[in-house]
Amino acid sequence: MTLGEKLRFGGYEEGGELVYKESFVVRGCQVGVNNTATIETIASLLQETSCSRAQRSGWSTDGFPTPPTMKKHRLIWITSRVHIEMYKYPAWGDVVELEHWWEPDGRIASRFDYMIRNLSTGEVIGRATSKWLMMNQDTRKLHKISGEVRDEFLALCVKSPRSAFPEENNASLKKIPQLKEPADYSQFGLVPRRADMDMNKHVNNITYYSWLLQSIPQDIVKTHELQAITIEFRQECKYSDSVDSLASIEIEMKSDSDTNSEDHRQFIHLLKFSGTHHEINRARSVWRKIEY
């Protein structure tokens, strides 16, 4: 066991169910203007928990959740869709616990689910689910999950059906429509920084959250906080690419008690390569009014 693994506050829960739990302290560099964790921080902790679990399971020495058979055939998991809902953001100094498990999703995909808790109170402050597809690392083309790979993956999946969003017709399943241009709001010519690149030499998934939300107008950001976000990943972005971020209002929801108060806003988003119609990803964000 490496020193990093010894110092990591994570492991499988007792009872035989293959559910991994890891705790994190929210650092000062991970909070925003409201002194609470940003959505980029939350997404980063989800990603870190998945990588930690892969290492704890003996699958990975490089941070990728790839079992030996996948490595032998140059196959990797890629994120296809992520849905995150936050009911209360942790503040600077809070300790959060992420509960994480894997399940198969049909014959060509897998699902990674998460529960996010405030460790001191036990309160569930967020939930998340993500869909992953298999891709050939060299050709960058999607690949069907073979029986050998599937058996290896199932060995570390929960044995009983379990979902972070068991509700019927929950928001994580809703289709994201194509944004029609011209958009209500836009930011053009966003470019990757060197710090945005991941181990695959492509833009890290966390950067897309920042880019997508960059087009949200400041008057919304001042009075509302992000309640939920869904992202569909369609193409990879490289260091040399330039990106446009577009957003349009999808729904304005008003309070029943005060029809003059806009309590919630809902947007659809599009990231595309600058000067083209080629989508990088599309998304939906839901914002609730901040209560002071």
GROMACS .gro file of C-alpha atoms in nm:
model
  292
    1MET     CA    1   0.000   0.000   0.000
    2THR     CA    2   0.136   0.341  -0.097
    3LEU     CA    3   0.159   0.633   0.144
    4GLY     CA    4  -0.122   0.803  -0.049
    5GLU     CA    5  -0.347   0.502   0.002
    6LYS     CA    6  -0.267   0.493   0.374
    7LEU     CA    7  -0.362   0.858   0.414
    8ARG     CA    8  -0.679   0.831   0.203
    9PHE     CA    9  -0.996   0.839   0.413
   10GLY     CA   10  -1.184   0.578   0.213
   11GLY     CA   11  -1.280   0.213   0.199
   12TYR     CA   12  -1.564  -0.033   0.146
   13GLU     CA   13  -1.854  -0.026   0.389
   14GLU     CA   14  -1.906  -0.324   0.615
   15GLY     CA   15  -2.165  -0.585   0.532
   16GLY     CA   16  -2.037  -0.726   0.204
   17GLU     CA   17  -2.214  -0.483  -0.031
   18LEU     CA   18  -1.962  -0.331  -0.270
   19VAL     CA   19  -2.021   0.031  -0.174
   20TYR     CA   20  -1.716   0.255  -0.140
   21LYS     CA   21  -1.707   0.553   0.098
   22GLU     CA   22  -1.452   0.833   0.114
   23SER     CA   23  -1.440   1.153   0.320
   24PHE     CA   24  -1.299   1.491   0.221
   25VAL     CA   25  -1.239   1.821   0.400
   26VAL     CA   26  -1.361   2.119   0.195
   27ARG     CA   27  -1.055   2.342   0.146
   28GLY     CA   28  -1.044   2.718   0.114
   29CYS     CA   29  -0.942   2.695  -0.252
   30GLN     CA   30  -1.256   2.487  -0.323
   31VAL     CA   31  -1.519   2.740  -0.218
   32GLY     CA   32  -1.665   3.035  -0.404
   33VAL     CA   33  -1.795   3.379  -0.314
   34ASN     CA   34  -2.066   3.235  -0.086
   35ASN     CA   35  -1.806   3.047   0.121
   36THR     CA   36  -1.951   2.717  -0.002
   37ALA     CA   37  -1.811   2.453  -0.237
   38THR     CA   38  -1.848   2.522  -0.608
   39ILE     CA   39  -2.009   2.274  -0.847
   40GLU     CA   40  -1.659   2.221  -0.993
   41THR     CA   41  -1.547   2.109  -0.646
   42ILE     CA   42  -1.839   1.867  -0.616
   43ALA     CA   43  -1.772   1.723  -0.963
   44SER     CA   44  -1.402   1.692  -0.880
   45LEU     CA   45  -1.481   1.497  -0.560
   46LEU     CA   46  -1.704   1.259  -0.757
   47GLN     CA   47  -1.421   1.199  -1.001
   48GLU     CA   48  -1.165   1.157  -0.723
   49THR     CA   49  -1.386   0.905  -0.542
   50SER     CA   50  -1.420   0.693  -0.858
   51CYS     CA   51  -1.043   0.695  -0.911
   52SER     CA   52  -0.976   0.613  -0.546
   53ARG     CA   53  -1.213   0.321  -0.559
   54ALA     CA   54  -1.044   0.186  -0.872
   55GLN     CA   55  -0.709   0.197  -0.695
   56ARG     CA   56  -0.846   0.043  -0.374
   57SER     CA   57  -0.997  -0.239  -0.583
   58GLY     CA   58  -0.659  -0.319  -0.734
   59TRP     CA   59  -0.769  -0.228  -1.084
   60SER     CA   60  -0.569   0.085  -1.137
   61THR     CA   61  -0.229   0.237  -1.078
   62ASP     CA   62  -0.291   0.536  -1.305
   63GLY     CA   63  -0.624   0.667  -1.173
   64PHE     CA   64  -0.845   0.514  -1.442
   65PRO     CA   65  -1.112   0.257  -1.338
   66THR     CA   66  -0.999  -0.005  -1.590
   67PRO     CA   67  -0.973  -0.377  -1.503
   68PRO     CA   68  -0.688  -0.588  -1.646
   69THR     CA   69  -0.882  -0.721  -1.947
   70MET     CA   70  -0.974  -0.369  -2.058
   71LYS     CA   71  -0.612  -0.259  -2.028
   72LYS     CA   72  -0.498  -0.558  -2.233
   73HIS     CA   73  -0.731  -0.454  -2.518
   74ARG     CA   74  -0.655  -0.080  -2.486
   75LEU     CA   75  -1.007   0.001  -2.365
   76ILE     CA   76  -1.108   0.281  -2.128
   77TRP     CA   77  -1.429   0.412  -1.974
   78ILE     CA   78  -1.549   0.754  -2.089
   79THR     CA   79  -1.821   0.966  -1.933
   80SER     CA   80  -2.135   0.991  -2.144
   81ARG     CA   81  -2.374   1.174  -1.910
   82VAL     CA   82  -2.364   1.319  -1.558
   83HIS     CA   83  -2.649   1.445  -1.340
   84ILE     CA   84  -2.582   1.618  -1.006
   85GLU     CA   85  -2.837   1.755  -0.760
   86MET     CA   86  -2.726   1.960  -0.459
   87TYR     CA   87  -2.969   2.033  -0.175
   88LYS     CA   88  -2.714   2.212   0.041
   89TYR     CA   89  -2.356   2.300  -0.048
   90PRO     CA   90  -2.087   2.222   0.211
   91ALA     CA   91  -1.899   2.520   0.353
   92TRP     CA   92  -1.528   2.578   0.401
   93GLY     CA   93  -1.405   2.334   0.668
   94ASP     CA   94  -1.699   2.094   0.641
   95VAL     CA   95  -1.624   1.724   0.599
   96VAL     CA   96  -1.825   1.548   0.329
   97GLU     CA   97  -1.862   1.175   0.278
   98LEU     CA   98  -1.920   1.035  -0.069
   99GLU     CA   99  -2.086   0.697  -0.098
  100HIS     CA  100  -2.017   0.540  -0.436
  101TRP     CA  101  -2.116   0.222  -0.620
  102TRP     CA  102  -2.116   0.074  -0.971
  103GLU     CA  103  -2.392  -0.100  -1.167
  104PRO     CA  104  -2.425  -0.230  -1.523
  105ASP     CA  105  -2.654  -0.029  -1.749
  106GLY     CA  106  -2.767  -0.256  -2.030
  107ARG     CA  107  -2.513  -0.431  -2.253
  108ILE     CA  108  -2.306  -0.131  -2.362
  109ALA     CA  109  -2.279   0.097  -2.058
  110SER     CA  110  -2.221   0.118  -1.685
  111ARG     CA  111  -2.358   0.351  -1.420
  112PHE     CA  112  -2.165   0.515  -1.135
  113ASP     CA  113  -2.389   0.649  -0.856
  114TYR     CA  114  -2.314   0.868  -0.555
  115MET     CA  115  -2.470   0.994  -0.232
  116ILE     CA  116  -2.313   1.304  -0.075
  117ARG     CA  117  -2.345   1.356   0.301
  118ASN     CA  118  -2.233   1.605   0.560
  119LEU     CA  119  -2.029   1.369   0.775
  120SER     CA  120  -2.090   1.553   1.103
  121THR     CA  121  -2.471   1.549   1.069
  122GLY     CA  122  -2.530   1.252   0.840
  123GLU     CA  123  -2.754   1.473   0.625
  124VAL     CA  124  -2.778   1.387   0.256
  125ILE     CA  125  -2.679   1.713   0.086
  126GLY     CA  126  -2.653   1.586  -0.270
  127ARG     CA  127  -2.689   1.297  -0.513
  128ALA     CA  128  -2.533   1.217  -0.847
  129THR     CA  129  -2.535   0.959  -1.122
  130SER     CA  130  -2.317   0.915  -1.429
  131LYS     CA  131  -2.330   0.693  -1.735
  132TRP     CA  132  -2.008   0.553  -1.880
  133LEU     CA  133  -1.933   0.395  -2.217
  134MET     CA  134  -1.635   0.192  -2.331
  135MET     CA  135  -1.394   0.336  -2.590
  136ASN     CA  136  -1.082   0.215  -2.763
  137GLN     CA  137  -0.794   0.429  -2.640
  138ASP     CA  138  -0.620   0.434  -2.979
  139THR     CA  139  -0.906   0.465  -3.229
  140ARG     CA  140  -1.125   0.680  -2.996
  141LYS     CA  141  -1.426   0.477  -3.113
  142LEU     CA  142  -1.694   0.326  -2.886
  143HIS     CA  143  -1.659  -0.043  -2.811
  144LYS     CA  144  -1.914  -0.304  -2.703
  145ILE     CA  145  -1.863  -0.458  -2.359
  146SER     CA  146  -1.746  -0.815  -2.417
  147GLY     CA  147  -1.841  -1.104  -2.190
  148GLU     CA  148  -1.493  -1.124  -2.037
  149VAL     CA  149  -1.484  -0.753  -1.956
  150ARG     CA  150  -1.842  -0.761  -1.830
  151ASP     CA  151  -1.769  -1.049  -1.589
  152GLU     CA  152  -1.465  -0.866  -1.455
  153PHE     CA  153  -1.666  -0.547  -1.406
  154LEU     CA  154  -1.966  -0.724  -1.247
  155ALA     CA  155  -1.737  -0.866  -0.979
  156LEU     CA  156  -1.716  -0.517  -0.827
  157CYS     CA  157  -2.076  -0.408  -0.887
  158VAL     CA  158  -2.341  -0.407  -0.614
  159LYS     CA  159  -2.534  -0.733  -0.609
  160SER     CA  160  -2.878  -0.582  -0.549
  161PRO     CA  161  -3.033  -0.309  -0.768
  162ARG     CA  162  -2.957   0.029  -0.616
  163SER     CA  163  -3.000   0.380  -0.755
  164ALA     CA  164  -2.916   0.727  -0.632
  165PHE     CA  165  -3.237   0.840  -0.808
  166PRO     CA  166  -3.497   0.565  -0.762
  167GLU     CA  167  -3.786   0.805  -0.825
  168GLU     CA  168  -3.986   0.738  -1.142
  169ASN     CA  169  -3.931   0.999  -1.416
  170ASN     CA  170  -3.664   1.173  -1.210
  171ALA     CA  171  -3.467   1.467  -1.348
  172SER     CA  172  -3.159   1.257  -1.425
  173LEU     CA  173  -3.353   1.084  -1.706
  174LYS     CA  174  -3.489   1.393  -1.881
  175LYS     CA  175  -3.380   1.450  -2.238
  176ILE     CA  176  -3.184   1.769  -2.310
  177PRO     CA  177  -3.317   1.944  -2.622
  178GLN     CA  178  -3.092   2.103  -2.878
  179LEU     CA  179  -3.037   2.473  -2.816
  180LYS     CA  180  -3.169   2.686  -3.100
  181GLU     CA  181  -2.954   2.979  -3.203
  182PRO     CA  182  -2.929   3.265  -3.150
  183ALA     CA  183  -2.898   3.192  -2.779
  184ASP     CA  184  -3.018   3.425  -2.503
  185TYR     CA  185  -2.666   3.445  -2.358
  186SER     CA  186  -2.323   3.359  -2.495
  187GLN     CA  187  -1.950   3.362  -2.429
  188PHE     CA  188  -1.724   3.317  -2.731
  189GLY     CA  189  -1.365   3.205  -2.776
  190LEU     CA  190  -1.305   3.016  -2.452
  191VAL     CA  191  -0.971   2.836  -2.471
  192PRO     CA  192  -0.822   2.557  -2.258
  193ARG     CA  193  -0.542   2.638  -2.018
  194ARG     CA  194  -0.258   2.395  -1.960
  195ALA     CA  195  -0.405   2.330  -1.616
  196ASP     CA  196  -0.730   2.215  -1.782
  197MET     CA  197  -0.568   1.912  -1.947
  198ASP     CA  198  -0.611   1.565  -1.799
  199MET     CA  199  -0.400   1.250  -1.804
  200ASN     CA  200  -0.541   1.163  -2.149
  201LYS     CA  201  -0.415   1.498  -2.283
  202HIS     CA  202  -0.772   1.618  -2.332
  203VAL     CA  203  -0.970   1.880  -2.144
  204ASN     CA  204  -1.070   1.747  -1.803
  205ASN     CA  205  -1.444   1.695  -1.756
  206ILE     CA  206  -1.444   1.942  -1.465
  207THR     CA  207  -1.351   2.229  -1.698
  208TYR     CA  208  -1.673   2.180  -1.894
  209TYR     CA  209  -1.880   2.277  -1.589
  210SER     CA  210  -1.704   2.613  -1.573
  211TRP     CA  211  -1.738   2.673  -1.946
  212LEU     CA  212  -2.107   2.582  -1.956
  213LEU     CA  213  -2.195   2.809  -1.664
  214GLN     CA  214  -1.980   3.096  -1.791
  215SER     CA  215  -2.267   3.213  -2.011
  216ILE     CA  216  -2.515   3.244  -1.721
  217PRO     CA  217  -2.581   3.619  -1.664
  218GLN     CA  218  -2.429   3.773  -1.353
  219ASP     CA  219  -2.765   3.892  -1.217
  220ILE     CA  220  -2.873   3.527  -1.190
  221VAL     CA  221  -2.546   3.420  -1.028
  222LYS     CA  222  -2.581   3.696  -0.765
  223THR     CA  223  -2.931   3.596  -0.657
  224HIS     CA  224  -2.949   3.221  -0.731
  225GLU     CA  225  -2.741   2.909  -0.670
  226LEU     CA  226  -2.710   2.601  -0.886
  227GLN     CA  227  -2.953   2.334  -0.774
  228ALA     CA  228  -2.896   2.072  -1.043
  229ILE     CA  229  -2.697   2.019  -1.360
  230THR     CA  230  -2.709   1.753  -1.629
  231ILE     CA  231  -2.434   1.726  -1.891
  232GLU     CA  232  -2.417   1.506  -2.201
  233PHE     CA  233  -2.063   1.464  -2.331
  234ARG     CA  234  -2.043   1.432  -2.709
  235GLN     CA  235  -1.687   1.514  -2.822
  236GLU     CA  236  -1.345   1.555  -2.668
  237CYS     CA  237  -1.179   1.894  -2.658
  238LYS     CA  238  -0.805   1.943  -2.708
  239TYR     CA  239  -0.558   2.211  -2.603
  240SER     CA  240  -0.564   2.382  -2.943
  241ASP     CA  241  -0.945   2.415  -2.960
  242SER     CA  242  -1.154   2.728  -2.913
  243VAL     CA  243  -1.499   2.693  -2.758
  244ASP     CA  244  -1.826   2.891  -2.756
  245SER     CA  245  -2.062   2.867  -2.457
  246LEU     CA  246  -2.431   2.933  -2.526
  247ALA     CA  247  -2.731   2.934  -2.292
  248SER     CA  248  -3.102   3.003  -2.324
  249ILE     CA  249  -3.381   3.019  -2.068
  250GLU     CA  250  -3.587   2.699  -2.074
  251ILE     CA  251  -3.826   2.757  -1.781
  252GLU     CA  252  -3.896   3.036  -1.535
  253MET     CA  253  -4.074   2.899  -1.226
  254LYS     CA  254  -4.250   3.138  -0.992
  255SER     CA  255  -4.345   3.093  -0.628
  256ASP     CA  256  -4.714   3.021  -0.556
  257SER     CA  257  -4.715   3.272  -0.272
  258ASP     CA  258  -4.549   3.557  -0.458
  259THR     CA  259  -4.605   3.576  -0.831
  260ASN     CA  260  -4.358   3.867  -0.855
  261SER     CA  261  -4.072   3.652  -0.727
  262GLU     CA  262  -3.876   3.431  -0.964
  263ASP     CA  263  -3.770   3.149  -0.735
  264HIS     CA  264  -3.621   2.916  -0.995
  265ARG     CA  265  -3.463   2.946  -1.337
  266GLN     CA  266  -3.387   2.666  -1.578
  267PHE     CA  267  -3.146   2.693  -1.873
  268ILE     CA  268  -3.033   2.474  -2.157
  269HIS     CA  269  -2.670   2.498  -2.261
  270LEU     CA  270  -2.450   2.422  -2.557
  271LEU     CA  271  -2.073   2.404  -2.586
  272LYS     CA  272  -1.948   2.394  -2.943
  273PHE     CA  273  -1.624   2.443  -3.131
  274SER     CA  274  -1.594   2.811  -3.222
  275GLY     CA  275  -1.720   2.902  -3.567
  276THR     CA  276  -1.883   2.561  -3.624
  277HIS     CA  277  -2.203   2.371  -3.543
  278HIS     CA  278  -2.014   2.077  -3.390
  279GLU     CA  279  -2.134   2.011  -3.034
  280ILE     CA  280  -1.889   1.932  -2.756
  281ASN     CA  281  -2.166   1.884  -2.504
  282ARG     CA  282  -2.514   2.001  -2.416
  283ALA     CA  283  -2.652   2.056  -2.069
  284ARG     CA  284  -2.941   2.169  -1.848
  285SER     CA  285  -2.901   2.372  -1.530
  286VAL     CA  286  -3.160   2.453  -1.263
  287TRP     CA  287  -3.108   2.750  -1.028
  288ARG     CA  288  -3.289   2.827  -0.702
  289LYS     CA  289  -3.311   3.165  -0.538
  290ILE     CA  290  -3.065   3.211  -0.251
  291GLU     CA  291  -3.232   3.251   0.088
  292TYR     CA  292  -3.041   3.489   0.313
   0.00000   0.00000   0.00000
